[in-house]
Short mmCIF file of C-alpha atoms in Angstrom, two decimals:
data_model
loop_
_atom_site.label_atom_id
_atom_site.label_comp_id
_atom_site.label_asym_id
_atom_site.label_seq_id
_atom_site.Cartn_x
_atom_site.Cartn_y
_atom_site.Cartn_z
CA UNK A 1 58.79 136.69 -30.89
CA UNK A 2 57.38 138.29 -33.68
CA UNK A 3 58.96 140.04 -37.29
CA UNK A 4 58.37 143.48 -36.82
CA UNK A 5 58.03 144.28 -40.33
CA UNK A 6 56.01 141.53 -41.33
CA UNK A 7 54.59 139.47 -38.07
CA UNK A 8 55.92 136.22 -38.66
CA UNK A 9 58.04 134.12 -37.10
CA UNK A 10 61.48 136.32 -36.30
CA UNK A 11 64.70 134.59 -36.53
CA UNK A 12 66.48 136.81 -34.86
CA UNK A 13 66.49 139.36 -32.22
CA UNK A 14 69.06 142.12 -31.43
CA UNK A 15 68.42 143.00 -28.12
CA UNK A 16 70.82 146.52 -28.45
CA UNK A 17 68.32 148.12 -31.34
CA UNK A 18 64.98 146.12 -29.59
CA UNK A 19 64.41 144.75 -33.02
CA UNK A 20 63.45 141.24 -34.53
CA UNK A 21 63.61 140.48 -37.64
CA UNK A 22 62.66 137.45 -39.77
CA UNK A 23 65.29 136.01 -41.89
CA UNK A 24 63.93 137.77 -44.93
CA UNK A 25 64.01 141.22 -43.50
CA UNK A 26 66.34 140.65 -41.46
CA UNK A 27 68.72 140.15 -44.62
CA UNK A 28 67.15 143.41 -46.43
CA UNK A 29 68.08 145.58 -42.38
CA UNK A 30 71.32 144.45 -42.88
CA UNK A 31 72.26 145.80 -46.62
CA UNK A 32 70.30 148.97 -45.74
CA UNK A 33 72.49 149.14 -42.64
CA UNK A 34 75.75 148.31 -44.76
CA UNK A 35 74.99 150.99 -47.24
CA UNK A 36 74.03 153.18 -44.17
CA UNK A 37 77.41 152.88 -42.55
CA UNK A 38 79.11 153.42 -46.28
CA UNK A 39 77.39 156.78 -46.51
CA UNK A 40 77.97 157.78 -42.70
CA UNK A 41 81.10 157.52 -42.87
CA UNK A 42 81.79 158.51 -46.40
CA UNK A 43 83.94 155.17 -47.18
CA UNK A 44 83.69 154.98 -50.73
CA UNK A 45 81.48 156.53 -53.96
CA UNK A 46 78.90 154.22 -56.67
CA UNK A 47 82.21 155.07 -59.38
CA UNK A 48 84.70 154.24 -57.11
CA UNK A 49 86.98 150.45 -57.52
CA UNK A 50 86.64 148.53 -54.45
CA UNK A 51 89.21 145.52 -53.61
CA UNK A 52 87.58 143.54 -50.68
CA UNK A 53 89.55 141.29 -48.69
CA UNK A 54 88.11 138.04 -48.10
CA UNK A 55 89.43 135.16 -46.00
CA UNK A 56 86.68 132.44 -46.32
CA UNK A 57 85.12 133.46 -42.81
CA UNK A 58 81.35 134.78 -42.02
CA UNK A 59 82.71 138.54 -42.21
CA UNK A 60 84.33 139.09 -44.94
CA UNK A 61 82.06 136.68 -47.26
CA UNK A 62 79.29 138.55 -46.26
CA UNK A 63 80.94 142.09 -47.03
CA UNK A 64 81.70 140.64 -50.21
CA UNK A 65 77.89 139.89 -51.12
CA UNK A 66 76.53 142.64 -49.50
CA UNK A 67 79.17 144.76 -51.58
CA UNK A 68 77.70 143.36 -54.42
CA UNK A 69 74.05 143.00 -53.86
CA UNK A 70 74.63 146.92 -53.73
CA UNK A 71 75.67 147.05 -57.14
CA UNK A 72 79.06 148.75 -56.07
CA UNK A 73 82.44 147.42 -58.14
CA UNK A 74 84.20 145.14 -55.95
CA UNK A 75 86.46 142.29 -56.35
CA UNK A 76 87.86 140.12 -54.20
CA UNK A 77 91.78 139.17 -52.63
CA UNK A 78 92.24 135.96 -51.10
CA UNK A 79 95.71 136.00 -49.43
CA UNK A 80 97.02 132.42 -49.15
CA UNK A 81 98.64 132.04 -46.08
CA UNK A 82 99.63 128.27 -46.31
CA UNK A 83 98.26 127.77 -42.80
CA UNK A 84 98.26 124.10 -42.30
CA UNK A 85 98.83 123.28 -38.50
CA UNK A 86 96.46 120.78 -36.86
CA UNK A 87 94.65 120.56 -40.43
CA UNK A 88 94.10 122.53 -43.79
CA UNK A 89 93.01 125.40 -42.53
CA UNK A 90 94.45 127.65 -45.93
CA UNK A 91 93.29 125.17 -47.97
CA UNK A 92 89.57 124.91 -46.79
CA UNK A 93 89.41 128.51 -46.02
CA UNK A 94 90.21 129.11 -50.01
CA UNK A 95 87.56 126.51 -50.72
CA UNK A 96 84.91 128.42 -48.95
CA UNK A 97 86.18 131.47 -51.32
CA UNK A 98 85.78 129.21 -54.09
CA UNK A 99 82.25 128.04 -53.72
CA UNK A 100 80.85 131.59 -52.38
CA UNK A 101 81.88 132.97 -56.03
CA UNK A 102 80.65 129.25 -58.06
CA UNK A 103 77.05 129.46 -56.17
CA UNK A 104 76.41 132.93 -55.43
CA UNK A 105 78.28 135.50 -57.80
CA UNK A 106 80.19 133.44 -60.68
CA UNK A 107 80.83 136.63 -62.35
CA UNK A 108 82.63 138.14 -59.50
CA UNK A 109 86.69 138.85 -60.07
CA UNK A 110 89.13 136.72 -57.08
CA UNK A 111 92.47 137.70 -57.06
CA UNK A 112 94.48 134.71 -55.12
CA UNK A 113 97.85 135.74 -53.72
CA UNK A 114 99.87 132.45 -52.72
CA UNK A 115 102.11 134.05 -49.88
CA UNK A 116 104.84 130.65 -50.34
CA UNK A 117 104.74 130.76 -54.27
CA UNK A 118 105.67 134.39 -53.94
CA UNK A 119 107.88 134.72 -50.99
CA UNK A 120 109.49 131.10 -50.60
CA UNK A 121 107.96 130.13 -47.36
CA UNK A 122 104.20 129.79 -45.79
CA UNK A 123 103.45 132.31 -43.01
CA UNK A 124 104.14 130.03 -40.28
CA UNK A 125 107.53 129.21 -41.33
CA UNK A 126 108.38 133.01 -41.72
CA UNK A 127 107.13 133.60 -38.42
CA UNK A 128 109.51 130.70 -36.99
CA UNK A 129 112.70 131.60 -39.36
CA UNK A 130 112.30 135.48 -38.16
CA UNK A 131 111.36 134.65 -34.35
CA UNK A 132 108.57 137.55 -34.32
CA UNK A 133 105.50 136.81 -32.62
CA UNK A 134 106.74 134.38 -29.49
CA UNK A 135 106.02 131.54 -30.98
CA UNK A 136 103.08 132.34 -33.10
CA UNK A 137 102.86 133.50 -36.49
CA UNK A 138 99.87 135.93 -35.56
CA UNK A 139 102.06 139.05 -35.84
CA UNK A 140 103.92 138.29 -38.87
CA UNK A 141 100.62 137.43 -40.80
CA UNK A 142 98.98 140.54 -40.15
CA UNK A 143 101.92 142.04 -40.63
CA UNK A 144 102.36 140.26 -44.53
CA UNK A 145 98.36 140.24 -45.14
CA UNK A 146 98.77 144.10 -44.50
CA UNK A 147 101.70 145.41 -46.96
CA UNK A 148 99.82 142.83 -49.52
CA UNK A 149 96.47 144.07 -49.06
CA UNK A 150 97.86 147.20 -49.49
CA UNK A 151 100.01 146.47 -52.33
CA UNK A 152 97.92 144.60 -54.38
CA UNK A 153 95.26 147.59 -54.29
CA UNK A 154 97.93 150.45 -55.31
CA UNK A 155 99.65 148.49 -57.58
CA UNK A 156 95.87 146.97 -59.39
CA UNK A 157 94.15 150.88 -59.18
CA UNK A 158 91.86 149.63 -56.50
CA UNK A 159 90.37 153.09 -55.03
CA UNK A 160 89.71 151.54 -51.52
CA UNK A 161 90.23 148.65 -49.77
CA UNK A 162 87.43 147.10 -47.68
CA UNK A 163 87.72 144.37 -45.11
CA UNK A 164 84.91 142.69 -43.09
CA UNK A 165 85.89 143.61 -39.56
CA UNK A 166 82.87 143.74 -37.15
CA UNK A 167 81.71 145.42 -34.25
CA UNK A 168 83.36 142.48 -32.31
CA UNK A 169 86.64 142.97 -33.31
CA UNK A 170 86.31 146.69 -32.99
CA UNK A 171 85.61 146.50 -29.33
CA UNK A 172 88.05 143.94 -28.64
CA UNK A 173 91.08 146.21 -30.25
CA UNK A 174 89.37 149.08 -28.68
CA UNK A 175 89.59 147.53 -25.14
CA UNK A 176 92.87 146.11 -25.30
CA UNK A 177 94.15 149.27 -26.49
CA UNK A 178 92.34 151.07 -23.83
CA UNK A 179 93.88 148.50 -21.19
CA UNK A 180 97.55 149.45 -22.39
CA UNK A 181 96.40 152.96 -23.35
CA UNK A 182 97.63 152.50 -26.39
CA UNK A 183 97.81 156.18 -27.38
CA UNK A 184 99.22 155.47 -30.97
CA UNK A 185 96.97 152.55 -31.87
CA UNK A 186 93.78 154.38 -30.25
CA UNK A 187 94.35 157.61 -32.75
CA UNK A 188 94.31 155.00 -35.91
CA UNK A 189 91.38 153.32 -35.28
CA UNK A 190 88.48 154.51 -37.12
CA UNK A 191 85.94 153.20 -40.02
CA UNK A 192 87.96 154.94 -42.08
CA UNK A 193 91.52 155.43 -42.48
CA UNK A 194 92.32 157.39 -45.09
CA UNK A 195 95.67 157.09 -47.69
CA UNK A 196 97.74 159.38 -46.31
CA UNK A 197 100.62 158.42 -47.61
CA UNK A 198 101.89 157.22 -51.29
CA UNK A 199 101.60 153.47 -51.64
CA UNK A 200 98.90 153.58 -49.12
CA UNK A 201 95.63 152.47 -49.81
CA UNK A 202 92.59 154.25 -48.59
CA UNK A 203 91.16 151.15 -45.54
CA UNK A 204 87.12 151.31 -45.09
CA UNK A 205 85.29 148.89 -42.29
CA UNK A 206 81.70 148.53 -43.58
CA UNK A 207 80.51 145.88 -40.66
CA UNK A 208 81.96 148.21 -37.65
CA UNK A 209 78.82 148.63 -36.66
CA UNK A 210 77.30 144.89 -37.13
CA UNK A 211 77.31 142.68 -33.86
CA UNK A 212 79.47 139.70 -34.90
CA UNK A 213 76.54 138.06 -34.25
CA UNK A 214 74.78 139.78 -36.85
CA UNK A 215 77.15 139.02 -39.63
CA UNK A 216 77.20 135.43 -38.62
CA UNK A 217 73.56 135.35 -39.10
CA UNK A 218 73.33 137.15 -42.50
CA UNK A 219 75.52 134.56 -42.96
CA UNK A 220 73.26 131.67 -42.07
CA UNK A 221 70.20 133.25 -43.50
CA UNK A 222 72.09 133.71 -46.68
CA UNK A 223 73.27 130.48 -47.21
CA UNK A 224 76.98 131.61 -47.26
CA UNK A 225 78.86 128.67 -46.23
CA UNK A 226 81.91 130.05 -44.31
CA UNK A 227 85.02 128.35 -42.97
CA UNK A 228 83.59 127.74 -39.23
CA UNK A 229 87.02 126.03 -38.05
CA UNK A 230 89.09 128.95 -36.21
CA UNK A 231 92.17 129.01 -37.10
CA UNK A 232 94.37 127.12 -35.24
CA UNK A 233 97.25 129.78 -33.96
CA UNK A 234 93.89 132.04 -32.81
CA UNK A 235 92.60 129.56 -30.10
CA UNK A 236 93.62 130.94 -27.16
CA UNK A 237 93.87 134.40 -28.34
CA UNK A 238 93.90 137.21 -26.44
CA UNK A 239 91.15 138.87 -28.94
CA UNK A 240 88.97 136.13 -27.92
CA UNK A 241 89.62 136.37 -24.48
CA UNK A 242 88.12 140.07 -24.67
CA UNK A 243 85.87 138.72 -26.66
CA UNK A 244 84.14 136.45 -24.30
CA UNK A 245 84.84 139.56 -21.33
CA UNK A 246 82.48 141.91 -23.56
CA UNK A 247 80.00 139.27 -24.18
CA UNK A 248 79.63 138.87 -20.77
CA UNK A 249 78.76 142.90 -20.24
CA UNK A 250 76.51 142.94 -23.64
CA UNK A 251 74.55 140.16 -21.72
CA UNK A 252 74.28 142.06 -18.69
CA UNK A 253 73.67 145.63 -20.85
CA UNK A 254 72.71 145.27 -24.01
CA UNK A 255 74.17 147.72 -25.97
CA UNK A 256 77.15 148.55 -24.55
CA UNK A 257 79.56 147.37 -27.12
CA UNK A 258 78.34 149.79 -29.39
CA UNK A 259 78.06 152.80 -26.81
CA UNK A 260 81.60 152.05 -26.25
CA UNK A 261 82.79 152.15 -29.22
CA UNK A 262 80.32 154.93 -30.89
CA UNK A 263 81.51 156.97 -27.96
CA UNK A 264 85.13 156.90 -28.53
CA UNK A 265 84.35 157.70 -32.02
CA UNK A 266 82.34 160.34 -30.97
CA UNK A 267 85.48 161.76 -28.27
CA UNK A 268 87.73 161.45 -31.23
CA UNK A 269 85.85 163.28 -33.65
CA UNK A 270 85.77 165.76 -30.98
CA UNK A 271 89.98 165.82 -31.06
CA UNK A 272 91.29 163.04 -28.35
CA UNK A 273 94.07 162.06 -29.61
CA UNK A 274 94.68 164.45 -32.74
CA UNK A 275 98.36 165.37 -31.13
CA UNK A 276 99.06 162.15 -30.80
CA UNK A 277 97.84 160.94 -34.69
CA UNK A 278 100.11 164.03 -35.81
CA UNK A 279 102.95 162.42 -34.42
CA UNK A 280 102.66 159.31 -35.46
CA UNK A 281 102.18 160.41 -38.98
CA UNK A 282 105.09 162.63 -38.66
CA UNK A 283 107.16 159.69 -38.10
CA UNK A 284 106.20 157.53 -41.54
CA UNK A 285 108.55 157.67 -43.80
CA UNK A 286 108.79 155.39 -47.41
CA UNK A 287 110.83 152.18 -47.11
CA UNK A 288 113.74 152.50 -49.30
CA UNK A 289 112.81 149.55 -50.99
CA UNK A 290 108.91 149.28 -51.42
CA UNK A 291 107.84 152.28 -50.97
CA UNK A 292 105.14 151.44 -48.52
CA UNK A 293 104.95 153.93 -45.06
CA UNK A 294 107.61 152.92 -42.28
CA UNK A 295 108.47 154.34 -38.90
CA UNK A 296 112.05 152.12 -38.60
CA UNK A 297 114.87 153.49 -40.90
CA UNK A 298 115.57 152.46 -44.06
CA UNK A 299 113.42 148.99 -44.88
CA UNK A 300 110.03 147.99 -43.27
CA UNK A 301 109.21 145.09 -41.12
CA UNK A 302 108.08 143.14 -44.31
CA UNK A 303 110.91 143.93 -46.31
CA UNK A 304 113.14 142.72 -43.28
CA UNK A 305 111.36 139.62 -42.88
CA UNK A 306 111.63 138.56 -46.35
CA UNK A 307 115.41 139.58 -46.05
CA UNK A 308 116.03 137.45 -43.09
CA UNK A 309 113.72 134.40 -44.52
CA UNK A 310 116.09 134.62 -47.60
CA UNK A 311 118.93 134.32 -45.70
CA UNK A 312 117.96 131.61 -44.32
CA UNK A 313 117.01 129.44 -46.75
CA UNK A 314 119.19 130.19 -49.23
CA UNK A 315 121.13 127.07 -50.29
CA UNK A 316 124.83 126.94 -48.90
CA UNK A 317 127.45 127.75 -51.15
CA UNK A 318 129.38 124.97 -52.09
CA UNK A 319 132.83 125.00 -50.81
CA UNK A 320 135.96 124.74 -52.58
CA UNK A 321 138.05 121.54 -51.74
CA UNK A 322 141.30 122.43 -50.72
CA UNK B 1 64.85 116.11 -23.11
CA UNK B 2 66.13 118.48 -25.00
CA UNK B 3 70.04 117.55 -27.03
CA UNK B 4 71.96 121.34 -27.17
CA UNK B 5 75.38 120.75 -29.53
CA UNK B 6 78.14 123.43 -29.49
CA UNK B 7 80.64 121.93 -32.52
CA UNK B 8 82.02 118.36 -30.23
CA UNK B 9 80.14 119.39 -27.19
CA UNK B 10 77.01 118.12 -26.58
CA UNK B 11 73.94 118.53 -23.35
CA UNK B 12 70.92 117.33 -22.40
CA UNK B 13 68.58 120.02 -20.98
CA UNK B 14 64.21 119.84 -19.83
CA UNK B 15 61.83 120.60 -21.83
CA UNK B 16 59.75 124.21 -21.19
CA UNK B 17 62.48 126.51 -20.59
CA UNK B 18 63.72 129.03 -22.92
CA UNK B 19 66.43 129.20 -25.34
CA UNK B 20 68.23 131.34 -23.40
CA UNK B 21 67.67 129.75 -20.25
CA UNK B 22 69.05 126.76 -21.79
CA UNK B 23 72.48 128.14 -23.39
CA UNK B 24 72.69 129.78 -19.75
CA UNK B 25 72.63 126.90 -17.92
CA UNK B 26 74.76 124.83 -20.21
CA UNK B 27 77.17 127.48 -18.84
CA UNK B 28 77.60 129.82 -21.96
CA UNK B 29 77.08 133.67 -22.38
CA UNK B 30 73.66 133.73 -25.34
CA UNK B 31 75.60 136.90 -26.65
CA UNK B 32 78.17 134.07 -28.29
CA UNK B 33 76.32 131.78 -29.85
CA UNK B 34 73.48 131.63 -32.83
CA UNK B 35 70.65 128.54 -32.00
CA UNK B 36 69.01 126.53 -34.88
CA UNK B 37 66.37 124.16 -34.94
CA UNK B 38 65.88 121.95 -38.12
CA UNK B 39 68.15 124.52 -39.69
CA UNK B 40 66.13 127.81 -38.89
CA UNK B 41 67.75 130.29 -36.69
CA UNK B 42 65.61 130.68 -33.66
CA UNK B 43 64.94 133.66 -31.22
CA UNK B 44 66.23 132.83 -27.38
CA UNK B 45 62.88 132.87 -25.93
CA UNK B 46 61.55 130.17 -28.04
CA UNK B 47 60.55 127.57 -25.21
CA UNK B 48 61.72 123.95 -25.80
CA UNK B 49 59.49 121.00 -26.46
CA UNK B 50 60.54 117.74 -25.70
CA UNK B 51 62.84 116.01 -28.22
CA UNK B 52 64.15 118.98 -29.96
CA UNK B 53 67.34 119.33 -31.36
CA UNK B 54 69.03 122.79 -31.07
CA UNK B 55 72.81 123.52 -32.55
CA UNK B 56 74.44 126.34 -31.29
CA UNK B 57 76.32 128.42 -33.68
CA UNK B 58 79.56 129.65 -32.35
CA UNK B 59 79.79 133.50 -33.76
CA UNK B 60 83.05 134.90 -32.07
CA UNK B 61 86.14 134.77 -34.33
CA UNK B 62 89.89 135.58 -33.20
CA UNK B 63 92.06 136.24 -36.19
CA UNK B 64 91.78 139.57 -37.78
CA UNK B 65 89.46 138.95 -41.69
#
């Protein structure tokens, strides 16, 4: 199979847009693309701050780059999650973060947030002191990576705050939603979700539309070396699960991942689920103690979770002998 | 023969077939997976010649970035 830009050799080919590419223009498709979906979608301006989270992976490494091979401002958060079951999963992740800025953009800005440093336990042990999640921490660290993320932006004047979720992952939230009808869930998820409320920090997807097989091969063809380990409390994920479901249809029709996601976009646009994304909003309220949106009374989840983790493992008081 | 490697997991496959014949009948879904030969991403209907080496690139992540 040929480039069909140049005739050479193509590396890859994406059978949804009947296009191959060779690595070299495949690379230069996929920043036009990026910069594409920026403008579609009106995610951020040339003088706006961006803060872009990155985790070590394919995605958000390659947001990162592509961020910055488009000359826009954006610096990076690496959220230390002091993940370390099976094997260092934090600790490698943070090295891939490391090395991406040494070899490819030393004069690129990493803010590292050490979750246990801050908070007095790692993300695994909050999610077994609070007993949220079932038994895995999944919950509690998106919970925690979200009211940082957040925070961090607001409180550093970050403008917007980018993450490297792909098409993939868009699908797969999509369709689980869909499968629970998840009417509340369904009416927030967009490329875009604006601050609409103080201490909220305006969330753009610049991948949505990227295959997760495209960003792992800008990736590859970039030379971005990623942490390729999953981490360990995802194995056996539902997300995968739909993962591998939707694969399975993409192989039979290609394309139709992105049809099903660009036409719920489309049906939203068009007002499904405005009543319900009212409502929800109507219900957000600040937490009494950081200020960040809520629907529970008084404190939010992470404010409660740090409460209880606190409790905890504060040291006994010593008793008086009698 | 041809050696396909997915991370610890490893086949033998004939020579002459396609790429994606071959991550097919190793039993995965081609949608999942990135080949490379001597460390060049390769398109699925590359046919194989005997001796190559292909690794498969898993691309499918679970946590959220």
């Amino acid at each position: 199979m040929k480039c069909r830009k140049c005739g050479q050799k193509a590396a890859i080919n994406m059978r949804h847009h009947k296009l191959a590419l060779c690595g070299e223009h495949y690379q230069e498709w996929f920043v036009e693309q990026t910069a594409r979906t920026i403008r579609r979608y009106k995610m951020f301006r040339r003088d706006e701050r961006v803060l872009v989270a990155v985790s070590g992976g394919k995605d958000s490494l390659g947001l990162w780059d592509v961020l910055l091979r488009l000359g826009y401002q954006a610096d990076g958060l690496y959220i230390d999650l002091g993940i370390a079951t099976r094997f260092d999963y934090s600790g490698q992740s943070f090295e891939k973060v490391e090395q991406f800025v040494e070899t490819l953009w030393p004069d690129a800005q990493l803010h590292v947030l050490d979750v246990n440093a801050l908070y007095g336990a790692t993300i695994p042990e909050a999610a077994r002191i609070s007993n949220r999640g079932r038994g895995k921490p999944c919950s509690v660290c998106g919970l925690v990576k979200r009211h940082e993320m957040n925070r961090i932006a607001h409180e550093m004047g970050y403008d917007v705050l980018a993450t490297g979720h792909n098409l993939d992952d868009e699908v797969a939230v999509l369709f689980s939603n869909v499968l629970h009808w998840q009417t509340g869930y369904l009416a927030r998820q967009a490329p875009v979700l604006p601050a609409s409320h103080p201490g909220l920090a305006r969330k753009v997807k610049p991948f949505c539309r990227f295959y997760e097989r495209e960003t792992a091969a800008y990736a590859l063809l970039r030379g971005i070396d990623y942490i390729y380990e999953e981490c360990p409390h995802a194995v056996g994920s539902k997300t995968i699960a739909y993962k591998e479901l939707l694969a399975q249809l993409e192989a039979q029709s290609p394309g139709a991942k992105l049809q099903f996601y660009l036409s719920f976009l489309r049906a939203k646009e068009e007002g499904l689920f405005a009543a319900v994304q009212e409502r929800e909003e109507g219900r957000l309220h600040a937490c009494e103690r950081c200020g960040q949106p809520t629907s529970a009374p008084g404190l939010c989840a992470f404010c409660r979770l740090w409460d209880r983790v606190a409790e905890v493992k504060r040291p006994p008081v010593p008793t008086t002998p009698l | 023969m041809v050696k396909i490697t997915l991370r610890d997991q490893e086949w033998e496959v004939e020579a002459g077939i396609t790429v994606r014949e071959a991550i097919e009948k190793v039993g995965l879904t081609p949608e999942m997976v990135l080949p490379v030969r001597d460390g060049k991403l390769i398109t699925e209907d590359t046919r194989l010649e005997e001796g190559d080496e292909i690794k498969l690139v898993a691309v499918i992540s679970g946590g959220s970035p």
